[in-house]
XYZ file of C-alpha atoms in Angstrom:
156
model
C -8.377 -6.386 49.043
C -11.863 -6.334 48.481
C -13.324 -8.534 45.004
C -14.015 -4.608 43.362
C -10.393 -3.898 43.336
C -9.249 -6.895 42.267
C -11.382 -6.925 39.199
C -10.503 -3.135 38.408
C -7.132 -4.985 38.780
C -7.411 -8.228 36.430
C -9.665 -5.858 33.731
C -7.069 -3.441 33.743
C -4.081 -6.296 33.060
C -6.392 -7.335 29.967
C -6.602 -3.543 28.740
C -2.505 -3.679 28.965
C -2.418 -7.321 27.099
C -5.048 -6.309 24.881
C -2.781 -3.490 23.761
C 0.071 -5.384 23.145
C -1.710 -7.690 20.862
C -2.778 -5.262 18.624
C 0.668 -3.777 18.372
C 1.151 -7.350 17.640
C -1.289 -8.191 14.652
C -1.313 -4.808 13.536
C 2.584 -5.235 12.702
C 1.922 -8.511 11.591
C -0.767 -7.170 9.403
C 1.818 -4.381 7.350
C 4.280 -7.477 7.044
C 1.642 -9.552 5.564
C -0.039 -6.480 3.534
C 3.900 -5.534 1.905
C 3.430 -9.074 -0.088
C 1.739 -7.539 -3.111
C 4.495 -5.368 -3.454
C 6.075 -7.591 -5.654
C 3.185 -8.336 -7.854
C 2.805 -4.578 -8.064
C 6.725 -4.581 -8.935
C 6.403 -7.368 -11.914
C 3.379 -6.192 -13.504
C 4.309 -2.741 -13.358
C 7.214 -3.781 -15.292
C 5.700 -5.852 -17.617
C 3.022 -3.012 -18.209
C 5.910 -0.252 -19.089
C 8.130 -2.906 -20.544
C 5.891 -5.324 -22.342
C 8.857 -5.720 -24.759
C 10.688 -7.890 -22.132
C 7.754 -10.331 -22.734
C 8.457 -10.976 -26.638
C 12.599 -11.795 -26.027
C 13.311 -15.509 -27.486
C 9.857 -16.057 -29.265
C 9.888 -15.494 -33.129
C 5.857 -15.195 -33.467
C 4.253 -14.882 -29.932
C 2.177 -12.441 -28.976
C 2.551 -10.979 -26.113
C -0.797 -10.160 -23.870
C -1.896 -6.993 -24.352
C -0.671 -4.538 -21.586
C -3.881 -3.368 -20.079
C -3.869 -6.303 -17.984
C -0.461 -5.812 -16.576
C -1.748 -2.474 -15.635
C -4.299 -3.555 -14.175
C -3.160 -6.390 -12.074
C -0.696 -3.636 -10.752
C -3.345 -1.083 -9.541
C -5.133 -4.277 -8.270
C -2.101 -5.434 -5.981
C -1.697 -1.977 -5.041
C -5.050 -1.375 -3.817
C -4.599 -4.534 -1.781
C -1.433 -3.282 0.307
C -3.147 -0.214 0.728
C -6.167 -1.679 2.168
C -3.598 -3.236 3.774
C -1.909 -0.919 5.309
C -4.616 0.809 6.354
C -6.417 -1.878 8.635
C -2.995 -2.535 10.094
C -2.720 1.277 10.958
C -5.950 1.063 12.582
C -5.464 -1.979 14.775
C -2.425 -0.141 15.734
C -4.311 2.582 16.656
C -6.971 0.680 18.464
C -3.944 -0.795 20.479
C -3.316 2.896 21.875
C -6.632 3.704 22.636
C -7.082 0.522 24.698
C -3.688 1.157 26.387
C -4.700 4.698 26.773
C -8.131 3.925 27.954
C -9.967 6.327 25.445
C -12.148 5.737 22.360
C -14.427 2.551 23.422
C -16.660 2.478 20.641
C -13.894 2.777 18.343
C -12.001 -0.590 19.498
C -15.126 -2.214 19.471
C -16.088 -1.192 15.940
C -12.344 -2.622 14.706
C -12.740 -5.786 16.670
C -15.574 -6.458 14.598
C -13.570 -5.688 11.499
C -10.801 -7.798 12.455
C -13.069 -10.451 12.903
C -12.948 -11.009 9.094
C -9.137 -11.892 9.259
C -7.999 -14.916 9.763
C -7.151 -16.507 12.102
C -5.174 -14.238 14.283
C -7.522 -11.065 13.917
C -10.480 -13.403 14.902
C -9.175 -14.517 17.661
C -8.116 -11.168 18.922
C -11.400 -9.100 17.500
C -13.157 -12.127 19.958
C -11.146 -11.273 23.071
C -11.374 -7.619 22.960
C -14.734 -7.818 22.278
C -15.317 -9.826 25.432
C -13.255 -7.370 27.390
C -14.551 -4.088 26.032
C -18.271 -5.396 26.575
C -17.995 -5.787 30.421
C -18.963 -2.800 32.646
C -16.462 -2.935 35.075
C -14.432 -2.042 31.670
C -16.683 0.643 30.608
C -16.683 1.993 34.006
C -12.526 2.239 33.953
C -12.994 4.213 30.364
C -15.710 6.497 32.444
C -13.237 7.193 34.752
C -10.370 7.982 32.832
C -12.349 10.298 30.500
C -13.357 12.144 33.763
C -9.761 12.523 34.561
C -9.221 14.035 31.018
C -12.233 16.146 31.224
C -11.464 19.059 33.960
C -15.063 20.060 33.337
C -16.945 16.428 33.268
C -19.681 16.714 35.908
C -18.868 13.131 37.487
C -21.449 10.315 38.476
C -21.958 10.032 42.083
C -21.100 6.017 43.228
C -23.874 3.382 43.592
C-alpha cells in the first residue's frame, strides 16, 4: 500500500469522524438552545397575566408588562438563533460525510469557533482537516463523480 493511499485512507476516516461530531454538537447545540424555552414560558405568562404578579400584596406594584414582553421575544430570539446554528452544524455534518460543499464547512467551523468549548474545539479540527489538499483533492473527486459532464484534471 503505497503512503498516497493510505492518506486518502486516514483523511477519509477524519471526513467520517468529522461527521459524526457535528451530528454530535449540533444535537447538543438544540438541547442547549431549548433552555430559554422556559424563560419564554414565564415571561410570556407574566406579560398576559401580570395579575398573577399582584396576588398576596395589598399595595405593590407590579412592573409594568412591557418588560415581560420583552424578555419573552428576547429568550425567543435566543432559541431561535439557537436552533438555527445547530441546524447548520448538522448540516455541515452531511456535507462532510457526503463529501460536498467545502467552503461551506469551512465557513461554519469558523462560526462555531465562537462556542464554547465544544464548538471550538471541533470548528479547530475541521478546520485542520478541510484545509489539507489531499482533502480538497477527495471533494474534487467526488464532485467529478456527481458531475457526468465535469471535464476532469489529468494526474500530476
Amino acid at each position: 500500500m503505497s503512503s498516497g493511499d493510505k492518506q486518502c485512507e486516514r483523511d477519509a476516516e477524519h471526513l467520517n469522524m468529522l461527521a459524526i461530531a457535528h451530528y454530535v454538537v449540533g444535537g447538543l447545540g438544540f438541547l442547549c438552545a431549548s433552555f430559554p424555552l422556559i424563560h419564554v414560558t414565564v415571561f410570556g405568562a407574566m406579560a398576559i397575566h401580570p395579575e398573577w404578579l399582584d396576588k398576596g400584596k395589598a399595595n405593590a406594584e407590579a412592573p409594568p408588562t412591557f418588560f415581560f414582553g420583552a424578555f419573552a421575544i428576547m429568550a425567543a430570539l435566543m432559541v431561535l438563533l439557537g436552533y438555527i446554528a445547530s441546524g447548520l452544524t448538522i448540516y455541515s455534518g452531511r456535507q462532510i460525510k457526503q463529501r460536498r460543499r467545502r467552503m461551506f464547512s469551512i465557513v461554519m467551523a469558523g462560526v462555531m469557533l465562537i462556542f464554547q468549548p465544544l464548538g471550538t474545539i471541533l470548528g479547530v479540527f475541521t478546520l485542520v482537516v478541510l484545509l489539507r489538499d489531499s482533502v480538497k483533492q477527495l471533494y474534487e473527486e467526488a464532485a467529478a463523480k456527481d458531475d457526468p459532464f465535469a471535464v476532469t484534471k489529468p494526474p500530476r
